[in-house]
CSV table of C-alpha atoms and ligand atoms in Angstrom, one decimal:
chain,number,residue,atom,x,y,z
V,1,MET,CA,14.7,-3.9,-38.8
V,2,SER,CA,16.6,-3.5,-35.6
V,3,LYS,CA,15.4,-5.2,-32.5
V,4,GLN,CA,13.1,-3.2,-30.1
V,5,TYR,CA,14.6,-3.6,-26.7
V,6,LYS,CA,12.3,-4.1,-23.7
V,7,ALA,CA,12.6,-2.5,-20.3
V,8,ALA,CA,10.7,-3.2,-17.1
V,9,ALA,CA,10.2,0.0,-15.2
V,10,LEU,CA,9.6,0.1,-11.5
V,11,ILE,CA,6.6,2.3,-11.2
V,12,SER,CA,5.9,3.6,-7.7
V,13,GLY,CA,3.2,6.1,-8.7
V,14,GLY,CA,5.5,9.1,-8.0
V,15,LEU,CA,6.9,11.6,-10.5
V,16,ASP,CA,10.4,10.2,-10.8
V,17,SER,CA,9.4,6.7,-12.0
V,18,LEU,CA,6.9,8.3,-14.4
V,19,LEU,CA,9.7,10.4,-15.9
V,20,ALA,CA,12.2,7.6,-16.0
V,21,ALA,CA,9.8,5.5,-18.0
V,22,LYS,CA,8.9,8.3,-20.3
V,23,VAL,CA,12.6,9.0,-21.1
V,24,MET,CA,12.9,5.4,-22.2
V,25,LEU,CA,9.8,5.5,-24.3
V,26,GLU,CA,11.1,8.6,-26.0
V,27,GLN,CA,14.1,6.4,-27.1
V,28,GLY,CA,11.8,3.9,-28.7
V,29,ILE,CA,12.2,1.3,-25.9
V,30,HIS,CA,9.3,-1.0,-25.2
V,31,VAL,CA,8.5,-0.3,-21.6
V,32,GLU,CA,6.1,-2.2,-19.2
V,33,GLY,CA,5.6,-1.2,-15.6
V,34,ILE,CA,5.9,-3.2,-12.4
V,35,ASN,CA,4.4,-2.0,-9.2
V,36,PHE,CA,5.1,-3.9,-6.0
V,37,TYR,CA,2.5,-4.0,-3.3
V,38,THR,CA,4.1,-4.4,0.1
V,39,GLY,CA,1.0,-3.9,2.2
V,40,PHE,CA,2.4,-0.6,3.5
V,41,CYS,CA,1.8,1.4,0.3
V,42,VAL,CA,-0.3,4.5,0.9
V,43,GLU,CA,-3.3,4.5,-1.4
V,44,GLY,CA,-5.9,7.1,-1.7
V,45,HIS,CA,-8.4,4.3,-1.0
V,46,THR,CA,-7.0,3.7,2.5
V,47,ALA,CA,-7.5,7.3,3.3
V,48,ALA,CA,-11.0,6.9,1.9
V,49,ILE,CA,-11.9,4.6,4.8
V,50,ARG,CA,-12.2,7.8,6.7
V,51,LYS,CA,-15.4,9.4,5.7
V,52,LYS,CA,-14.1,12.9,5.6
V,53,HIS,CA,-11.8,12.1,2.8
V,54,GLN,CA,-14.4,10.4,0.6
V,55,ASP,CA,-14.9,13.4,-1.6
V,56,LYS,CA,-11.2,13.3,-2.6
V,57,ALA,CA,-10.4,11.8,-5.9
V,58,LYS,CA,-9.5,8.2,-5.4
V,59,ARG,CA,-6.9,6.9,-7.8
V,60,ASN,CA,-4.1,4.4,-7.7
V,61,ASN,CA,-1.1,6.5,-8.8
V,62,ALA,CA,0.8,3.6,-10.3
V,63,LEU,CA,-2.2,2.8,-12.6
V,64,TRP,CA,-2.5,6.5,-13.3
V,65,SER,CA,1.2,6.7,-14.3
V,66,ALA,CA,0.9,3.7,-16.6
V,67,GLU,CA,-2.1,5.2,-18.2
V,68,GLN,CA,-0.3,8.5,-18.8
V,69,LEU,CA,2.6,6.6,-20.3
V,70,GLY,CA,0.4,4.3,-22.4
V,71,ILE,CA,2.1,1.2,-21.0
V,72,LYS,CA,1.0,-2.0,-19.4
V,73,LEU,CA,1.3,-2.3,-15.6
V,74,HIS,CA,1.9,-5.5,-13.6
V,75,ILE,CA,1.0,-5.1,-10.0
V,76,VAL,CA,2.8,-7.7,-7.9
V,77,ASP,CA,1.7,-8.8,-4.4
V,78,ILE,CA,4.9,-9.1,-2.3
V,79,VAL,CA,3.2,-8.8,1.1
V,80,GLU,CA,4.5,-12.2,2.4
V,81,GLU,CA,8.0,-12.0,1.1
V,82,TYR,CA,8.3,-8.4,2.2
V,83,LYS,CA,8.0,-9.4,5.9
V,84,ASP,CA,11.6,-10.6,5.9
V,85,VAL,CA,12.8,-7.3,4.4
V,86,LEU,CA,11.0,-5.3,7.1
V,87,ILE,CA,11.8,-7.5,10.0
V,88,ASN,CA,15.4,-8.2,9.3
V,89,PRO,CA,16.8,-5.3,7.2
V,90,LYS,CA,20.5,-5.9,6.6
V,91,HIS,CA,21.1,-2.2,6.1
V,92,GLY,CA,18.8,-1.0,8.9
V,93,TYR,CA,16.0,1.5,9.0
V,94,GLY,CA,15.7,5.1,7.9
V,95,ALA,CA,14.2,7.8,10.1
V,96,ASN,CA,11.3,5.6,11.0
V,97,MET,CA,10.6,1.9,10.3
V,98,ASN,CA,11.4,2.3,6.6
V,99,PRO,CA,14.0,-0.2,5.5
V,100,CYS,CA,14.5,1.7,2.2
V,101,LEU,CA,17.8,0.3,1.1
V,102,ASP,CA,16.9,-3.3,1.6
V,103,CYS,CA,13.5,-2.5,0.1
V,104,LYS,CA,15.1,-1.1,-3.1
V,105,ILE,CA,17.5,-4.1,-3.3
V,106,PHE,CA,14.6,-6.5,-2.9
V,107,MET,CA,12.4,-4.8,-5.5
V,108,VAL,CA,15.2,-4.7,-8.1
V,109,LYS,CA,15.9,-8.4,-7.4
V,110,LYS,CA,12.2,-9.2,-7.9
V,111,ALA,CA,12.3,-7.1,-11.1
V,112,LYS,CA,15.3,-9.1,-12.3
V,113,GLN,CA,13.4,-12.3,-11.8
V,114,TRP,CA,10.4,-10.8,-13.7
V,115,ILE,CA,12.4,-9.7,-16.7
V,116,GLU,CA,14.0,-13.2,-16.9
V,117,GLU,CA,10.6,-14.8,-16.9
V,118,ASN,CA,9.2,-12.4,-19.4
V,119,ASP,CA,12.1,-12.1,-21.7
V,120,PHE,CA,12.8,-8.4,-21.2
V,121,ASP,CA,16.3,-6.9,-21.6
V,122,PHE,CA,16.8,-4.5,-18.7
V,123,ILE,CA,15.4,-2.7,-15.7
V,124,ILE,CA,14.8,1.0,-15.1
V,125,THR,CA,14.1,2.9,-11.9
V,126,GLY,CA,13.4,6.5,-11.2
V,127,GLU,CA,16.2,6.8,-8.7
V,128,VAL,CA,18.0,10.1,-8.5
V,129,MET,CA,21.5,10.2,-6.9
V,130,GLY,CA,21.6,12.1,-3.6
V,131,GLN,CA,17.8,12.6,-3.5
V,132,ARG,CA,16.9,10.4,-0.5
V,133,PRO,CA,19.1,10.2,2.6
V,134,MET,CA,19.1,6.4,2.9
V,135,SER,CA,18.5,4.6,-0.4
V,136,GLN,CA,19.7,7.1,-3.0
V,137,ARG,CA,23.1,8.3,-1.6
V,138,LYS,CA,25.9,8.2,-4.0
V,139,GLU,CA,27.7,5.4,-2.1
V,140,VAL,CA,24.6,3.1,-2.0
V,141,MET,CA,23.8,3.3,-5.7
V,142,PRO,CA,26.2,0.4,-6.5
V,143,VAL,CA,25.0,-1.5,-3.4
V,144,VAL,CA,21.6,-1.8,-5.1
V,145,VAL,CA,23.2,-2.9,-8.3
V,146,ASN,CA,25.4,-5.5,-6.7
V,147,GLU,CA,23.1,-6.9,-3.9
V,148,SER,CA,20.1,-7.2,-6.2
V,149,GLY,CA,22.1,-9.2,-8.7
V,150,ALA,CA,20.9,-6.9,-11.5
V,151,GLY,CA,24.5,-5.7,-12.3
V,152,ASP,CA,24.8,-3.8,-15.5
V,153,ILE,CA,21.2,-4.2,-16.6
V,154,LEU,CA,19.9,-1.7,-14.0
V,155,LEU,CA,19.6,1.7,-15.7
V,156,ARG,CA,18.6,4.9,-13.9
V,157,PRO,CA,17.7,7.2,-16.7
V,158,LEU,CA,17.3,10.3,-14.5
V,159,CYS,CA,20.8,10.2,-13.2
V,160,ALA,CA,22.6,7.8,-15.6
V,161,LYS,CA,25.2,10.3,-16.7
V,162,ASN,CA,26.5,10.5,-13.1
V,163,LEU,CA,26.9,6.8,-12.9
V,164,PRO,CA,29.1,4.2,-14.7
V,165,LYS,CA,27.8,3.0,-18.1
V,166,THR,CA,25.3,0.2,-18.0
V,167,ARG,CA,24.9,-2.5,-20.6
V,168,PRO,CA,22.0,-0.8,-22.4
V,169,GLU,CA,24.3,2.2,-22.9
V,170,ILE,CA,27.4,0.2,-23.8
V,171,GLU,CA,25.6,-1.9,-26.3
V,172,GLY,CA,23.8,1.1,-27.8
V,173,TRP,CA,20.3,-0.1,-26.9
V,174,VAL,CA,19.8,3.4,-25.5
V,175,ASP,CA,21.6,6.7,-26.3
V,176,ARG,CA,23.5,7.8,-23.2
V,177,ASP,CA,23.6,11.3,-24.5
V,178,LYS,CA,19.9,11.6,-24.1
V,179,LEU,CA,19.9,10.3,-20.5
V,180,LEU,CA,20.0,12.8,-17.6
V,181,ALA,CA,22.3,13.8,-14.9
V,182,PHE,CA,19.9,14.8,-12.1
V,183,HIS,CA,21.3,14.8,-8.6
V,184,GLY,CA,20.5,16.0,-5.1
V,185,ARG,CA,17.3,17.0,-3.5
V,186,ASN,CA,16.3,19.9,-5.7
V,187,ARG,CA,13.1,18.8,-7.5
V,188,LYS,CA,13.0,21.6,-10.0
V,189,PRO,CA,14.6,19.7,-12.9
V,190,GLN,CA,12.0,16.9,-12.5
V,191,MET,CA,9.2,19.4,-12.5
V,192,ALA,CA,10.6,21.1,-15.6
V,193,LEU,CA,10.9,17.8,-17.4
V,194,ALA,CA,7.3,16.9,-16.3
V,195,LYS,CA,6.2,20.1,-17.9
V,196,GLU,CA,8.1,19.4,-21.0
V,197,PHE,CA,6.4,16.0,-21.3
V,198,GLY,CA,3.0,17.6,-20.6
V,199,PHE,CA,2.4,15.7,-17.3
V,200,GLU,CA,0.2,17.5,-14.9
V,201,ASP,CA,-1.6,16.5,-11.7
V,202,TYR,CA,1.1,13.9,-10.9
V,203,ALA,CA,1.4,12.6,-7.3
V,204,ALA,CA,3.2,14.6,-4.7
V,205,PRO,CA,6.8,15.0,-5.8
V,206,ALA,CA,8.8,13.3,-3.1
V,207,GLY,CA,8.2,10.5,-0.5
V,208,GLY,CA,4.7,9.9,0.9
V,209,CYS,CA,4.2,6.6,-0.8
V,210,CYS,CA,4.7,4.3,2.1
V,211,PHE,CA,3.3,4.1,5.7
V,212,LEU,CA,6.7,3.0,7.0
V,213,THR,CA,8.1,6.5,6.6
V,214,ASP,CA,5.3,7.8,8.8
V,215,GLU,CA,6.3,8.3,12.4
V,216,ASN,CA,2.9,7.6,14.0
V,217,TYR,CA,2.5,4.4,11.9
V,218,SER,CA,6.0,3.2,12.8
V,219,THR,CA,5.3,3.8,16.5
V,220,LYS,CA,2.2,1.6,16.3
V,221,LEU,CA,4.1,-1.1,14.5
V,222,VAL,CA,6.8,-1.1,17.1
V,223,ASP,CA,4.2,-1.2,19.9
V,224,LEU,CA,2.5,-4.2,18.2
V,225,TRP,CA,5.8,-6.1,18.1
V,226,GLN,CA,6.6,-5.2,21.7
V,227,ALA,CA,3.2,-6.3,22.9
V,228,ARG,CA,3.5,-9.6,21.2
V,229,SER,CA,7.2,-10.1,22.0
V,230,SER,CA,7.6,-11.0,18.3
V,231,ARG,CA,8.5,-9.0,15.3
V,232,ASP,CA,5.9,-10.5,13.0
V,233,TYR,CA,2.6,-9.3,11.5
V,234,GLU,CA,-0.4,-10.3,9.4
V,235,MET,CA,-2.1,-8.3,6.8
V,236,ASP,CA,-5.0,-7.6,9.2
V,237,ASP,CA,-2.5,-6.1,11.7
V,238,ILE,CA,-1.0,-3.7,9.2
V,239,MET,CA,-4.4,-2.6,7.8
V,240,LEU,CA,-5.7,-1.9,11.3
V,241,LEU,CA,-2.6,0.1,12.2
V,242,LYS,CA,-3.7,2.6,9.5
V,243,ILE,CA,-7.0,3.4,11.1
V,244,GLY,CA,-8.7,4.2,14.4
V,245,ARG,CA,-7.5,5.5,17.8
V,246,HIS,CA,-5.2,2.9,19.4
V,247,LEU,CA,-5.1,2.8,23.2
V,248,ARG,CA,-3.1,0.3,25.2
V,249,PRO,CA,-4.2,0.3,28.9
V,250,LYS,CA,-2.4,-3.0,29.6
V,251,PRO,CA,0.7,-4.4,27.9
V,252,TYR,CA,-1.1,-7.4,26.6
V,253,PHE,CA,-4.1,-5.8,24.9
V,254,LYS,CA,-5.2,-2.7,23.1
V,255,LEU,CA,-8.3,-1.0,21.9
V,256,ILE,CA,-8.8,0.2,18.3
V,257,VAL,CA,-11.6,2.7,18.5
V,258,GLY,CA,-13.2,4.0,15.3
V,259,ARG,CA,-13.0,7.7,14.9
V,260,GLU,CA,-15.8,8.2,12.5
V,261,GLU,CA,-18.5,6.4,10.5
V,262,GLY,CA,-16.2,5.4,7.6
V,263,GLU,CA,-13.7,3.7,10.0
V,264,ASN,CA,-16.5,2.0,12.0
V,265,LYS,CA,-17.9,0.6,8.8
V,266,PHE,CA,-14.5,-0.7,7.7
V,267,MET,CA,-13.8,-2.2,11.1
V,268,GLN,CA,-17.1,-4.0,11.0
V,269,GLY,CA,-15.4,-6.4,8.6
V,270,TYR,CA,-13.2,-7.5,11.4
V,271,THR,CA,-15.9,-8.2,14.0
V,272,LYS,CA,-16.0,-12.0,13.3
V,273,THR,CA,-12.3,-12.4,14.1
V,274,TYR,CA,-11.7,-9.8,16.8
V,275,THR,CA,-13.4,-9.4,20.1
V,276,ASN,CA,-15.3,-6.1,19.8
V,277,ILE,CA,-17.4,-3.7,21.8
V,278,LYS,CA,-20.3,-1.7,20.6
V,279,THR,CA,-22.4,0.9,22.3
V,280,VAL,CA,-26.1,-0.1,22.7
V,281,SER,CA,-27.8,2.7,24.6
V,282,HIS,CA,-26.1,5.6,22.9
V,283,ALA,CA,-24.5,6.3,19.5
V,284,GLY,CA,-20.8,5.5,19.7
V,285,PRO,CA,-17.8,4.0,18.0
V,286,LEU,CA,-17.0,0.4,17.2
V,287,CYS,CA,-14.0,-0.9,19.2
V,288,LEU,CA,-11.9,-3.9,18.3
V,289,ILE,CA,-9.8,-5.5,21.0
V,290,ASP,CA,-6.4,-6.8,20.0
V,291,GLY,CA,-4.8,-9.2,22.5
V,292,PRO,CA,-6.0,-11.6,25.2
V,293,ALA,CA,-8.2,-9.4,27.4
V,294,ASP,CA,-10.1,-11.2,30.2
V,295,LYS,CA,-13.6,-10.4,31.5
V,296,ASP,CA,-12.4,-7.6,33.8
V,297,ASP,CA,-10.2,-6.1,31.1
V,298,LEU,CA,-13.2,-6.0,28.7
V,299,LEU,CA,-15.4,-4.3,31.4
V,300,PHE,CA,-12.7,-1.7,31.7
V,301,ALA,CA,-12.4,-1.4,27.9
V,302,ALA,CA,-16.2,-0.9,27.8
V,303,GLN,CA,-15.8,2.1,30.2
V,304,MET,CA,-13.2,3.5,27.9
V,305,VAL,CA,-15.4,3.0,24.8
V,306,ALA,CA,-18.3,4.7,26.6
V,307,ARG,CA,-16.1,7.7,27.0
V,308,TYR,CA,-16.0,8.1,23.2
V,309,SER,CA,-19.8,7.6,22.9
V,310,GLN,CA,-22.5,10.2,23.0
V,311,GLY,CA,-23.3,9.0,26.5
V,312,LYS,CA,-19.9,10.1,27.8
V,313,ASN,CA,-21.5,12.4,30.4
V,314,GLU,CA,-24.1,9.9,31.6
V,315,ASP,CA,-24.0,7.7,34.6
V,316,ASN,CA,-24.6,4.6,32.6
V,317,VAL,CA,-23.9,3.4,29.1
V,318,ILE,CA,-24.9,0.0,27.9
V,319,LEU,CA,-22.5,-1.8,25.6
V,320,SER,CA,-22.4,-5.2,24.0
V,321,ILE,CA,-19.3,-7.3,24.2
V,322,ASN,CA,-18.9,-9.8,21.3
V,323,GLN,CA,-16.2,-12.4,21.2
V,324,PRO,CA,-15.6,-14.9,18.4
V,325,ASN,CA,-17.2,-18.2,19.2
V,326,ALA,CA,-19.0,-17.0,22.3
V,327,GLU,CA,-22.4,-15.6,23.2
V,328,PRO,CA,-22.5,-11.8,23.1
V,329,TYR,CA,-23.4,-10.1,26.4
V,330,GLU,CA,-24.3,-6.6,27.5
V,331,VAL,CA,-22.7,-4.6,30.3
V,332,SER,CA,-23.8,-1.3,31.8
V,333,VAL,CA,-20.9,0.9,32.8
V,334,LYS,CA,-20.1,4.4,33.9
V,335,PRO,CA,-17.9,6.0,31.3
V,336,LEU,CA,-14.3,6.8,32.3
V,337,ALA,CA,-13.7,10.5,32.8
V,338,ALA,CA,-11.4,12.1,30.2
V,339,SER,CA,-8.8,12.5,32.9
V,340,GLU,CA,-8.8,8.8,33.6
V,341,ILE,CA,-7.7,7.9,30.1
V,342,LYS,CA,-4.0,8.2,30.5
V,343,GLN,CA,-1.9,9.9,27.9
V,344,GLU,CA,0.6,7.1,27.8
V,345,TRP,CA,-2.2,4.7,26.7
V,346,HIS,CA,-2.4,6.4,23.4
V,347,VAL,CA,-0.2,4.6,21.0
D,1,MET,CA,-15.6,-18.8,-23.8
D,2,SER,CA,-16.5,-19.3,-20.2
D,3,ALA,CA,-17.9,-17.2,-17.3
D,4,HIS,CA,-15.9,-16.9,-14.0
D,5,THR,CA,-16.4,-15.1,-10.7
D,6,LEU,CA,-14.1,-13.6,-8.2
D,7,ASP,CA,-14.9,-12.5,-4.6
D,8,VAL,CA,-12.7,-9.7,-3.3
D,9,ARG,CA,-15.1,-8.3,-0.8
D,10,ARG,CA,-13.4,-6.6,2.2
D,11,LEU,CA,-10.1,-6.4,0.4
D,12,LEU,CA,-8.7,-2.9,0.0
D,13,CYS,CA,-7.2,-1.5,-3.1
D,14,PRO,CA,-4.9,-2.5,-4.7
D,15,MET,CA,-5.6,-6.1,-3.6
D,16,PRO,CA,-8.9,-6.3,-5.7
D,17,VAL,CA,-7.0,-5.2,-8.8
D,18,ILE,CA,-4.2,-7.6,-8.1
D,19,ARG,CA,-6.6,-10.5,-7.7
D,20,THR,CA,-8.5,-9.4,-10.8
D,21,GLN,CA,-5.2,-9.2,-12.8
D,22,ASN,CA,-4.0,-12.6,-11.6
D,23,LYS,CA,-7.4,-14.2,-12.5
D,24,VAL,CA,-7.6,-12.5,-15.9
D,25,ASN,CA,-4.1,-13.7,-16.7
D,26,GLU,CA,-5.4,-17.3,-16.3
D,27,LEU,CA,-8.3,-16.8,-18.6
D,28,GLN,CA,-8.7,-16.8,-22.4
D,29,ALA,CA,-9.8,-14.0,-24.7
D,30,GLY,CA,-13.6,-13.9,-24.7
D,31,ASP,CA,-14.0,-15.2,-21.2
D,32,THR,CA,-15.9,-13.1,-18.7
D,33,LEU,CA,-15.2,-12.4,-15.0
D,34,VAL,CA,-17.6,-11.1,-12.5
D,35,VAL,CA,-15.8,-9.4,-9.6
D,36,SER,CA,-17.6,-8.7,-6.3
D,37,CYS,CA,-16.0,-5.9,-4.3
D,38,THR,CA,-16.6,-3.6,-1.4
D,39,ASP,CA,-13.8,-1.0,-1.6
D,40,PRO,CA,-15.2,1.9,-3.7
D,41,GLY,CA,-11.6,2.4,-5.0
D,42,VAL,CA,-12.3,-0.4,-7.5
D,43,LEU,CA,-14.7,1.9,-9.4
D,44,ASN,CA,-11.5,3.7,-10.6
D,45,ASP,CA,-8.9,1.0,-10.4
D,46,ILE,CA,-10.4,-2.0,-12.1
D,47,PRO,CA,-11.5,0.1,-15.2
D,48,ALA,CA,-8.1,1.8,-15.2
D,49,TRP,CA,-6.3,-1.6,-15.1
D,50,CYS,CA,-8.6,-2.8,-17.9
D,51,ARG,CA,-7.9,0.2,-20.1
D,52,ILE,CA,-4.2,-0.1,-19.6
D,53,ASN,CA,-4.1,-3.8,-20.3
D,54,GLY,CA,-6.7,-3.9,-23.1
D,55,HIS,CA,-9.6,-5.6,-21.5
D,56,LYS,CA,-13.2,-4.5,-21.5
D,57,ILE,CA,-15.6,-3.5,-18.7
D,58,LEU,CA,-19.1,-4.9,-19.6
D,59,SER,CA,-21.0,-3.5,-16.6
D,60,THR,CA,-20.6,-2.0,-13.2
D,61,LYS,CA,-23.4,-2.3,-10.6
D,62,GLU,CA,-23.6,-0.9,-7.1
D,63,HIS,CA,-25.9,-2.5,-4.7
D,64,ASP,CA,-26.0,-1.5,-1.0
D,65,ASP,CA,-22.3,-1.6,-0.1
D,66,GLU,CA,-21.3,-4.0,-2.8
D,67,ILE,CA,-19.9,-3.3,-6.2
D,68,ILE,CA,-20.1,-5.9,-9.0
D,69,ILE,CA,-17.9,-5.4,-12.0
D,70,GLU,CA,-18.0,-7.6,-15.1
D,71,VAL,CA,-14.9,-7.8,-17.2
D,72,GLU,CA,-14.4,-9.3,-20.6
D,73,VAL,CA,-11.0,-10.7,-21.3
D,74,CYS,CA,-9.7,-9.4,-24.6
G,1,SF4,S1,9.6,4.4,1.3
G,1,SF4,FE1,11.3,3.1,1.5
G,1,SF4,S2,10.5,1.2,2.5
G,1,SF4,FE2,8.8,2.4,1.7
G,1,SF4,S3,8.4,1.5,-0.4
G,1,SF4,FE3,9.8,3.3,-0.6
G,1,SF4,S4,11.9,2.4,-0.6
G,1,SF4,FE4,10.4,0.9,0.3
């Protein structure tokens, strides 16, 4: 009996990686999925923090893809190692803070390590030549091959016929004739193939998998780095950038104000580590303070929070100010007028 | 066969699944793992991960804001 070759498929949860893995399964290859978690991945569950999204189906698209394919999925936490990719991308950023090319190189490099440890033969990705402006241009396809160290064991089944032969093709592990020659931004061929394979209800066809491609998120990340004079972050930082209204009245501190019950509830988990302000006399949002605000700053912040409470038109709103390792205290303040909250404070 | 616990409260998906996966990978067939979570996403994700990787969900309980899932390693 001939050997069954084994491929590790990078599964993002999107359509392309789903199709690439399926094309390999159709050729009798044993496929297992690897999904890398950078901390910036957009998950339905993060959206679910906000109450209004809670009726939406919550699913992890990478797990969903693996289940459709009937393959195992290994989710790998790369949050710490990814920092260097994001902070010092050799190839720079895309339209926002997305270091797509360095990210791809890094993930393929990690996949190569994984296949060596797990005795797999090659790596597959759902890349399509010319589809993404930064990481899938024709000129950069070999950059990923070379800089990741994967060399000829990196196969892109969806566009393999447009690329030089890889080892799985040369050695006959896979049949090159049955691979594809997709290229460019037109998604119709992928959609037709999905239909042929019977895939329905797959995740949005292109992009949208990563907060770093989001302009608002990227602005908040850059603001955080500027305020701290350091391009670094912790997991809490990047989670909190996803939620709440962010206002920076002074360069050294900002307010994160919950916009609804779901966010307030989620932010509650941070009240032991962050200074926070809660309304007492009226219903209102929870506010976390990020940065070294002093007593006067906190009083001013309380006036801002009162503005977002149900007492916004009252003369006085009572709020409690809670700091880690200090006694909580209450303040009574006049809410700021809407016009006093400057537009440039909104991050 | 032994019983184990894992606390992933406050972690957002997919972290609870990753921690569950990593813990399960250290255990033996027949062992059980009780995972305490707060992200409702786990109600989908941990069972999906178990189905894909051939493990069994023994029970799922929701109490206040906490979700307790018991997994049997297969
Ligand atoms: S969008 Fe770019 S930076 Fe984000 S995960 Fe994809 S390749 Fe990486």
